[in-house]
Short mmCIF file of C-alpha atoms in Angstrom, two decimals:
data_model
loop_
_atom_site.label_atom_id
_atom_site.label_comp_id
_atom_site.label_asym_id
_atom_site.label_seq_id
_atom_site.Cartn_x
_atom_site.Cartn_y
_atom_site.Cartn_z
CA MET A 1 -24.18 -1.54 -25.85
CA ARG A 2 -21.77 -1.77 -28.89
CA PHE A 3 -18.02 -2.81 -29.71
CA GLY A 4 -18.80 -1.32 -33.32
CA LYS A 5 -19.57 -4.56 -35.00
CA ILE A 6 -18.31 -7.25 -33.07
CA LYS A 7 -21.72 -9.34 -31.96
CA HIS A 8 -20.35 -12.94 -31.00
CA LEU A 9 -17.76 -13.14 -28.35
CA HIS A 10 -17.03 -16.70 -27.74
CA PHE A 11 -14.97 -17.20 -23.83
CA VAL A 12 -12.21 -19.49 -24.11
CA GLY A 13 -13.42 -21.19 -19.25
CA ILE A 14 -16.67 -19.31 -19.64
CA GLY A 15 -17.42 -21.27 -16.47
CA GLY A 16 -14.16 -20.33 -14.14
CA ALA A 17 -15.43 -17.46 -11.17
CA GLY A 18 -15.29 -14.22 -12.79
CA MET A 19 -15.43 -15.40 -16.40
CA ASN A 20 -19.82 -16.74 -15.91
CA GLY A 21 -20.15 -13.17 -14.99
CA LEU A 22 -18.56 -12.01 -17.71
CA ALA A 23 -20.88 -13.56 -19.61
CA GLU A 24 -24.02 -13.30 -18.81
CA ILE A 25 -23.68 -9.49 -18.30
CA MET A 26 -22.80 -10.07 -22.02
CA CYS A 27 -25.62 -11.69 -23.37
CA ASN A 28 -28.02 -9.42 -21.13
CA LEU A 29 -26.63 -6.53 -23.22
CA GLY A 30 -27.64 -8.70 -25.95
CA PHE A 31 -24.60 -9.67 -27.82
CA ARG A 32 -24.63 -13.34 -28.70
CA VAL A 33 -22.37 -15.02 -25.78
CA SER A 34 -20.25 -18.29 -26.47
CA GLY A 35 -17.98 -20.23 -24.57
CA SER A 36 -15.94 -23.11 -23.53
CA ASP A 37 -15.12 -25.49 -20.40
CA LEU A 38 -13.74 -28.46 -19.96
CA ILE A 39 -16.41 -29.56 -16.97
CA GLU A 40 -20.31 -28.68 -17.28
CA SER A 41 -21.31 -26.62 -13.62
CA ALA A 42 -24.94 -25.34 -12.63
CA VAL A 43 -23.03 -21.76 -13.98
CA THR A 44 -22.41 -23.57 -16.68
CA ARG A 45 -26.62 -24.95 -17.11
CA ARG A 46 -27.17 -21.04 -15.51
CA LEU A 47 -25.82 -19.83 -18.77
CA GLN A 48 -27.47 -22.10 -21.11
CA GLU A 49 -30.42 -21.30 -20.31
CA PHE A 50 -30.17 -17.81 -20.85
CA GLY A 51 -29.11 -18.94 -24.18
CA VAL A 52 -25.45 -19.69 -24.27
CA ASP A 53 -24.31 -22.22 -26.68
CA ILE A 54 -21.32 -24.38 -24.23
CA MET A 55 -18.57 -26.82 -25.49
CA TYR A 56 -16.79 -29.00 -22.83
CA SER A 57 -13.93 -29.21 -24.90
CA HIS A 58 -11.40 -27.01 -25.83
CA ASN A 59 -10.50 -27.11 -30.02
CA ALA A 60 -10.33 -24.65 -32.60
CA GLN A 61 -13.83 -25.37 -33.99
CA ASN A 62 -15.73 -24.37 -31.01
CA ILE A 63 -14.14 -20.78 -31.95
CA SER A 64 -17.07 -20.15 -35.29
CA GLY A 65 -18.62 -17.65 -36.24
CA ALA A 66 -16.44 -15.37 -33.50
CA ASP A 67 -16.06 -11.51 -34.18
CA VAL A 68 -13.70 -11.86 -30.49
CA VAL A 69 -12.14 -14.73 -28.27
CA ILE A 70 -11.87 -13.64 -24.26
CA TYR A 71 -9.83 -16.23 -21.83
CA SER A 72 -8.80 -15.88 -18.56
CA ALA A 73 -5.07 -15.50 -16.48
CA ALA A 74 -6.10 -18.62 -16.29
CA VAL A 75 -6.21 -20.17 -19.85
CA PRO A 76 -2.88 -20.53 -20.90
CA GLU A 77 -1.82 -19.47 -23.89
CA ASN A 78 -1.64 -22.54 -26.42
CA ASN A 79 -5.19 -22.79 -25.44
CA PRO A 80 -6.32 -24.38 -29.52
CA GLU A 81 -8.92 -21.92 -29.42
CA LEU A 82 -6.62 -18.99 -28.68
CA VAL A 83 -3.73 -20.66 -31.21
CA GLU A 84 -6.82 -20.78 -33.95
CA ALA A 85 -9.02 -17.66 -33.08
CA ARG A 86 -4.90 -15.57 -33.63
CA ILE A 87 -4.34 -17.59 -36.91
CA ARG A 88 -7.34 -16.30 -37.95
CA ASN A 89 -7.10 -12.64 -37.17
CA ILE A 90 -9.76 -12.56 -34.45
CA PRO A 91 -9.17 -10.21 -31.69
CA VAL A 92 -7.73 -12.32 -28.16
CA ILE A 93 -8.09 -10.23 -24.90
CA LYS A 94 -8.15 -10.77 -21.82
CA ARG A 95 -11.64 -10.76 -19.37
CA ALA A 96 -9.88 -8.22 -17.52
CA VAL A 97 -10.06 -6.33 -20.41
CA MET A 98 -12.77 -6.70 -20.97
CA LEU A 99 -13.98 -5.91 -18.61
CA ALA A 100 -12.00 -2.69 -18.48
CA GLU A 101 -14.13 -2.15 -21.28
CA LEU A 102 -18.33 -2.27 -19.55
CA MET A 103 -15.80 0.03 -16.80
CA ARG A 104 -15.62 2.44 -19.80
CA LEU A 105 -18.95 3.33 -19.57
CA LYS A 106 -19.09 3.35 -16.09
CA TYR A 107 -18.18 4.33 -12.10
CA GLY A 108 -16.05 1.86 -11.11
CA ILE A 109 -16.32 1.07 -7.48
CA CYS A 110 -13.39 -1.43 -7.63
CA ILE A 111 -12.80 -3.98 -4.55
CA ALA A 112 -9.03 -4.92 -4.18
CA GLY A 113 -6.79 -6.73 -1.69
CA THR A 114 -5.20 -9.95 -1.06
CA HIS A 115 -7.77 -10.87 1.18
CA GLY A 116 -12.35 -10.01 0.64
CA LYS A 117 -13.29 -9.26 -2.53
CA THR A 118 -16.23 -10.93 -2.73
CA THR A 119 -17.80 -9.97 0.23
CA THR A 120 -16.93 -6.68 0.34
CA THR A 121 -17.80 -6.58 -3.17
CA SER A 122 -21.34 -8.31 -2.47
CA MET A 123 -21.91 -6.36 0.43
CA THR A 124 -20.58 -3.36 -0.97
CA GLY A 125 -23.65 -4.51 -4.42
CA GLN A 126 -26.34 -4.67 -1.72
CA VAL A 127 -25.52 -0.96 -0.51
CA LEU A 128 -25.68 0.27 -3.90
CA THR A 129 -28.86 -1.62 -4.90
CA ALA A 130 -30.66 -0.03 -1.82
CA GLY A 131 -29.79 3.18 -1.80
CA GLY A 132 -31.88 3.18 -5.22
CA LEU A 133 -28.05 3.43 -7.29
CA ASP A 134 -28.59 0.78 -9.19
CA PRO A 135 -25.47 -0.68 -9.96
CA THR A 136 -24.15 -3.60 -11.68
CA ILE A 137 -21.97 -5.72 -10.08
CA VAL A 138 -20.12 -8.37 -10.96
CA VAL A 139 -18.57 -10.68 -7.86
CA GLY A 140 -15.73 -13.41 -8.69
CA GLY A 141 -18.50 -16.02 -5.65
CA LYS A 142 -22.35 -17.08 -5.89
CA VAL A 143 -24.05 -14.20 -4.61
CA LYS A 144 -27.25 -15.85 -2.75
CA SER A 145 -29.66 -13.11 -2.56
CA LEU A 146 -28.98 -12.49 -6.75
CA GLY A 147 -28.89 -16.54 -6.91
CA SER A 148 -25.77 -14.91 -9.80
CA HIS A 149 -21.75 -13.95 -9.81
CA VAL A 150 -22.93 -10.76 -11.32
CA ARG A 151 -25.67 -8.43 -10.92
CA VAL A 152 -26.34 -6.43 -14.45
CA GLY A 153 -27.89 -2.51 -13.04
CA THR A 154 -29.23 0.01 -15.52
CA GLY A 155 -27.47 2.94 -13.55
CA ASP A 156 -23.88 4.59 -14.13
CA TYR A 157 -21.85 2.41 -11.57
CA LEU A 158 -19.87 -1.23 -12.40
CA VAL A 159 -18.95 -2.58 -8.61
CA THR A 160 -16.47 -5.28 -8.86
CA GLU A 161 -13.56 -6.84 -7.75
CA ALA A 162 -10.14 -5.72 -8.93
CA ASP A 163 -8.18 -8.83 -9.24
CA GLU A 164 -4.22 -8.91 -8.14
CA PHE A 165 -3.16 -12.12 -10.18
CA ASN A 166 -1.44 -11.46 -13.31
CA ARG A 167 -1.24 -8.03 -12.27
CA SER A 168 -4.91 -8.08 -14.33
CA PHE A 169 -6.84 -5.00 -11.65
CA LEU A 170 -4.37 -2.68 -13.39
CA THR A 171 -6.03 -2.79 -17.17
CA LEU A 172 -9.26 -0.54 -14.52
CA PHE A 173 -9.35 2.91 -13.50
CA PRO A 174 -11.84 2.80 -11.17
CA THR A 175 -13.44 5.81 -9.38
CA ILE A 176 -14.15 4.80 -5.69
CA ALA A 177 -11.20 1.56 -4.79
CA VAL A 178 -10.66 0.08 -2.29
CA ILE A 179 -7.84 -2.00 -0.58
CA THR A 180 -8.93 -4.54 2.29
CA THR A 181 -5.24 -6.62 2.94
CA LEU A 182 -1.56 -7.07 0.97
CA GLU A 183 -0.49 -9.55 1.54
CA LEU A 184 1.77 -11.97 -0.94
CA GLU A 185 -0.68 -14.89 -1.75
CA HIS A 186 0.44 -15.15 -5.64
CA LEU A 187 3.83 -15.27 -6.15
CA ASP A 188 3.67 -16.67 -9.36
CA SER A 189 3.57 -12.43 -10.12
CA TYR A 190 4.63 -11.53 -7.05
CA LYS A 191 8.25 -12.41 -6.21
CA GLU A 192 8.01 -10.17 -2.95
CA LEU A 193 6.57 -7.90 -0.73
CA GLU A 194 7.57 -4.92 -2.56
CA SER A 195 6.52 -5.55 -6.44
CA LEU A 196 3.40 -5.77 -4.54
CA LYS A 197 2.99 -3.16 -3.22
CA GLU A 198 4.41 -1.57 -5.96
CA ALA A 199 1.32 -2.99 -7.95
CA PHE A 200 -0.53 -1.86 -5.66
CA LEU A 201 0.82 2.32 -5.72
CA GLU A 202 -0.21 1.70 -10.02
CA PHE A 203 -3.32 0.23 -9.51
CA ALA A 204 -4.46 3.18 -7.00
CA SER A 205 -2.66 5.85 -9.03
CA LYS A 206 -5.48 4.66 -11.70
CA VAL A 207 -7.87 6.76 -9.38
CA PRO A 208 -8.94 10.29 -10.88
CA PHE A 209 -8.84 12.85 -8.85
CA TYR A 210 -11.70 13.42 -7.62
CA GLY A 211 -12.58 10.10 -6.22
CA SER A 212 -11.34 8.45 -3.23
CA ILE A 213 -9.32 4.88 -1.95
CA ILE A 214 -10.59 3.86 0.77
CA ALA A 215 -8.65 1.38 2.69
CA CYS A 216 -7.84 -1.29 6.17
CA ILE A 217 -5.44 0.30 7.66
CA ASP A 218 -5.27 -2.81 10.51
CA ASP A 219 -3.18 -4.14 7.34
CA GLU A 220 0.95 -2.98 7.87
CA ALA A 221 2.16 -2.80 3.82
CA VAL A 222 -1.40 -1.02 3.50
CA ARG A 223 -0.78 1.19 6.04
CA ASP A 224 3.13 1.08 4.48
CA ILE A 225 1.80 3.02 0.83
CA ILE A 226 -0.94 5.19 1.90
CA PRO A 227 1.44 8.16 2.09
CA LYS A 228 3.29 7.79 -1.41
CA LEU A 229 -1.24 7.88 -3.07
CA GLU A 230 -2.11 10.95 -3.48
CA ARG A 231 -5.38 10.38 -3.96
CA ARG A 232 -8.39 11.65 -1.02
CA ILE A 233 -7.53 9.00 1.71
CA ILE A 234 -10.64 7.43 3.50
CA THR A 235 -9.39 4.46 6.19
CA TYR A 236 -10.91 2.08 8.49
CA GLY A 237 -9.93 -0.84 10.76
CA ILE A 238 -9.97 -1.38 14.60
CA ASN A 239 -6.83 0.60 13.80
CA PRO A 240 -7.13 3.43 16.22
CA GLU A 241 -5.99 5.57 13.45
CA ALA A 242 -8.56 4.55 11.49
CA ASP A 243 -11.42 7.11 9.95
CA PHE A 244 -14.52 3.85 10.01
CA GLN A 245 -13.58 1.89 13.35
CA PRO A 246 -15.96 -0.27 14.81
CA GLU A 247 -16.79 -0.23 19.00
CA GLN A 248 -18.07 -2.70 21.07
CA VAL A 249 -18.23 -6.10 18.42
CA GLN A 250 -19.64 -8.69 19.43
CA PHE A 251 -20.37 -11.84 18.58
CA ASP A 252 -23.26 -14.70 18.71
CA GLN A 253 -23.27 -17.26 16.35
CA PHE A 254 -23.23 -16.11 12.18
CA GLU A 255 -24.79 -12.63 13.44
CA SER A 256 -22.07 -9.57 15.01
CA SER A 257 -23.50 -6.56 15.99
CA PHE A 258 -20.70 -3.41 16.10
CA LEU A 259 -20.90 -0.04 16.80
CA VAL A 260 -19.14 2.09 14.36
CA ARG A 261 -17.61 5.87 14.35
CA TRP A 262 -16.45 7.92 11.90
CA LYS A 263 -13.91 10.35 12.95
CA GLY A 264 -14.93 9.82 16.56
CA LYS A 265 -18.94 10.12 15.68
CA SER A 266 -21.16 8.17 16.55
CA LEU A 267 -23.59 5.92 13.35
CA GLY A 268 -25.67 3.04 15.51
CA TYR A 269 -24.86 -0.25 15.61
CA PHE A 270 -25.14 -2.78 12.62
CA ASN A 271 -25.41 -6.27 12.00
CA VAL A 272 -24.37 -8.62 10.22
CA ASN A 273 -25.05 -12.32 9.56
CA THR A 274 -21.10 -13.47 8.14
CA PRO A 275 -19.30 -14.09 11.65
CA GLY A 276 -15.86 -12.84 12.01
CA MET A 277 -13.56 -10.24 12.99
CA HIS A 278 -12.69 -10.01 9.24
CA ASN A 279 -16.45 -9.92 8.39
CA ILE A 280 -16.85 -6.35 10.41
CA ASN A 281 -13.98 -4.42 8.55
CA ASN A 282 -15.62 -5.67 4.97
CA ALA A 283 -18.72 -4.05 6.43
CA LEU A 284 -16.54 -1.38 7.30
CA ALA A 285 -15.54 -0.50 3.53
CA ALA A 286 -18.79 -0.98 2.24
CA ILE A 287 -20.53 1.51 4.64
CA ALA A 288 -18.01 3.94 3.91
CA VAL A 289 -18.19 3.38 0.22
CA GLY A 290 -22.47 3.53 0.59
CA LEU A 291 -22.06 6.82 1.72
CA GLU A 292 -20.00 8.32 -0.72
CA MET A 293 -22.47 8.07 -2.48
CA GLU A 294 -24.18 9.08 -0.62
CA VAL A 295 -26.10 6.77 0.14
CA PRO A 296 -28.61 7.07 3.42
CA LEU A 297 -27.69 5.75 6.85
CA GLU A 298 -30.51 3.69 7.64
CA VAL A 299 -30.82 2.59 4.30
CA ILE A 300 -26.55 1.21 4.85
CA ARG A 301 -27.46 -0.21 7.78
CA SER A 302 -30.65 -2.71 6.72
CA ALA A 303 -28.76 -3.77 3.65
CA LEU A 304 -25.95 -4.94 5.92
CA LYS A 305 -28.79 -6.08 8.39
CA ASP A 306 -30.04 -7.64 4.95
CA PHE A 307 -27.09 -8.63 3.23
CA SER A 308 -27.05 -12.50 3.71
CA GLY A 309 -23.78 -13.55 2.18
CA VAL A 310 -21.86 -15.92 0.28
CA PHE A 311 -21.86 -19.56 -1.14
CA ARG A 312 -18.50 -21.37 0.63
CA ARG A 313 -17.79 -17.88 2.70
CA PHE A 314 -18.91 -19.94 5.92
CA GLU A 315 -22.02 -20.96 4.45
CA LEU A 316 -23.58 -23.74 6.32
CA LYS A 317 -23.91 -26.86 4.45
CA ASP A 318 -26.47 -29.49 6.91
CA GLU A 319 -26.59 -29.84 10.98
CA ILE A 320 -26.88 -33.02 11.39
CA ASP A 321 -26.98 -33.49 15.82
CA GLU A 322 -25.57 -30.00 16.91
CA ILE A 323 -22.83 -30.35 14.67
CA MET A 324 -23.16 -27.93 11.93
CA ILE A 325 -21.45 -28.26 8.74
CA ILE A 326 -19.50 -25.26 8.58
CA ASP A 327 -18.10 -24.95 3.95
CA ASP A 328 -15.42 -22.17 3.42
CA TYR A 329 -13.29 -21.37 0.49
CA ALA A 330 -9.85 -19.73 2.77
CA HIS A 331 -7.18 -21.31 0.83
CA HIS A 332 -4.44 -18.90 2.64
CA PRO A 333 -3.43 -19.71 5.77
CA THR A 334 -4.69 -15.58 6.71
CA GLU A 335 -8.08 -16.36 5.73
CA VAL A 336 -8.46 -20.28 7.26
CA LYS A 337 -7.47 -18.88 11.11
CA ALA A 338 -9.89 -15.84 9.80
CA SER A 339 -12.40 -18.60 9.21
CA LEU A 340 -11.63 -20.96 12.47
CA ASN A 341 -11.46 -17.62 14.64
CA ALA A 342 -14.59 -16.96 13.94
CA ALA A 343 -15.88 -19.53 14.53
CA LYS A 344 -14.62 -19.96 17.72
CA THR A 345 -15.69 -16.86 18.43
CA GLY A 346 -19.67 -17.33 16.62
CA TRP A 347 -19.60 -20.11 18.75
CA LYS A 348 -17.15 -20.44 22.76
CA ASP A 349 -18.66 -23.54 23.64
CA SER A 350 -18.71 -25.53 20.66
CA ARG A 351 -15.82 -28.29 19.78
CA ILE A 352 -13.83 -27.49 16.52
CA ILE A 353 -13.69 -29.64 13.80
CA ALA A 354 -11.16 -28.38 10.99
CA VAL A 355 -10.67 -30.44 7.43
CA PHE A 356 -8.92 -28.64 4.86
CA GLN A 357 -7.85 -29.31 1.57
CA PRO A 358 -4.95 -27.82 -0.12
CA HIS A 359 -5.86 -25.54 -3.01
CA LEU A 360 -2.41 -26.22 -5.16
CA TYR A 361 0.77 -27.98 -4.44
CA SER A 362 2.47 -24.64 -5.30
CA ARG A 363 0.60 -22.05 -2.44
CA THR A 364 0.85 -25.14 -0.16
CA ARG A 365 4.82 -24.61 -1.09
CA ASP A 366 5.17 -22.19 -0.87
CA PHE A 367 2.73 -21.44 2.34
CA PHE A 368 3.66 -24.31 4.60
CA LYS A 369 4.33 -23.39 7.80
CA ASP A 370 1.97 -20.57 7.37
CA PHE A 371 -0.34 -23.35 7.21
CA GLY A 372 0.97 -25.22 10.58
CA GLU A 373 0.23 -22.47 12.12
CA SER A 374 -3.40 -21.63 11.23
CA PHE A 375 -4.92 -24.02 12.58
CA GLY A 376 -4.15 -23.04 16.11
CA ASP A 377 -8.90 -22.45 17.29
CA ALA A 378 -9.29 -25.81 15.82
CA ASP A 379 -9.33 -28.83 18.29
CA ILE A 380 -8.80 -31.28 15.26
CA ILE A 381 -7.51 -31.00 11.88
CA VAL A 382 -7.85 -33.13 9.21
CA ILE A 383 -6.29 -32.46 5.49
CA THR A 384 -7.53 -34.16 2.92
CA ASN A 385 -4.95 -36.04 -0.06
#
């Protein structure tokens, strides 16, 4: 793969979620890759093992020799590397634009929505890999089975998260789009729910006429936009009108089992090693994508049973004297509630102690009341500073 005469790619904020995965893909494709970040981490050390040159500072000299500079939405426009690149007339592009360029060469399967993107993308990637489609996978979290945020495949498919933050997902052109949920989170990008709905409608409109949209209709806002989607729609959820529905759901610690019905027809039982009703919905989305891609049903069933999860998504860190320590990235009231409910339903006789670290001052302020109501399943709540 080549982008004209572009040979050297420089990533600003290379250790960030999504950025490091993209850097790894480009390195695997034969480009020279460099990057900068303020903090050394496991992901930056992994990239260095691949030969990526990383500077742990932000200054103008870091972009020496770069043909293009890539940055994420989290990097401010006054970053000295971006400023220097523009002075030198070096192309400066957002991460989402680079991802969109990769997608031009493949069929894009984009997982969008306020919640569940990382797990659903990981499950979907595992299903397509098991089905022999050899996809490239780009995930915001570190997938346990991959030991990485990415998988570089030689097949025709790119499975990726589509992040609505800063409207970056509008650069993508998916063949299949999954919409998990629609809820306000990034109030700096969307002031009200209607503007978020409009952005998702624009995203969904990029699906070609031969593609499909797979949507969770348990979510009221998703149901609201479906009549406006002029594409083939496949629905999932516990909603009785959904095409894919779970029945006879059972939770036993980390394992969840459920029967899947597709338009009333039984597809048999499925098992996933990720607790909580929200993860059953994530699995339904992966099942729907797999069947769209003509992956055999038994292969899908086996792939989901073997799915080992994503780091920091209800991850067991340790067990000491019958005390289980779970780490979860939940940083939105809905996610906190879902994670605690997963603990409550999976470990019915256990006491739950929730230790919560607020993620951002602005998010804590904007959703203060909702956060207060999200800890109902916890017996003891500890809030860190």
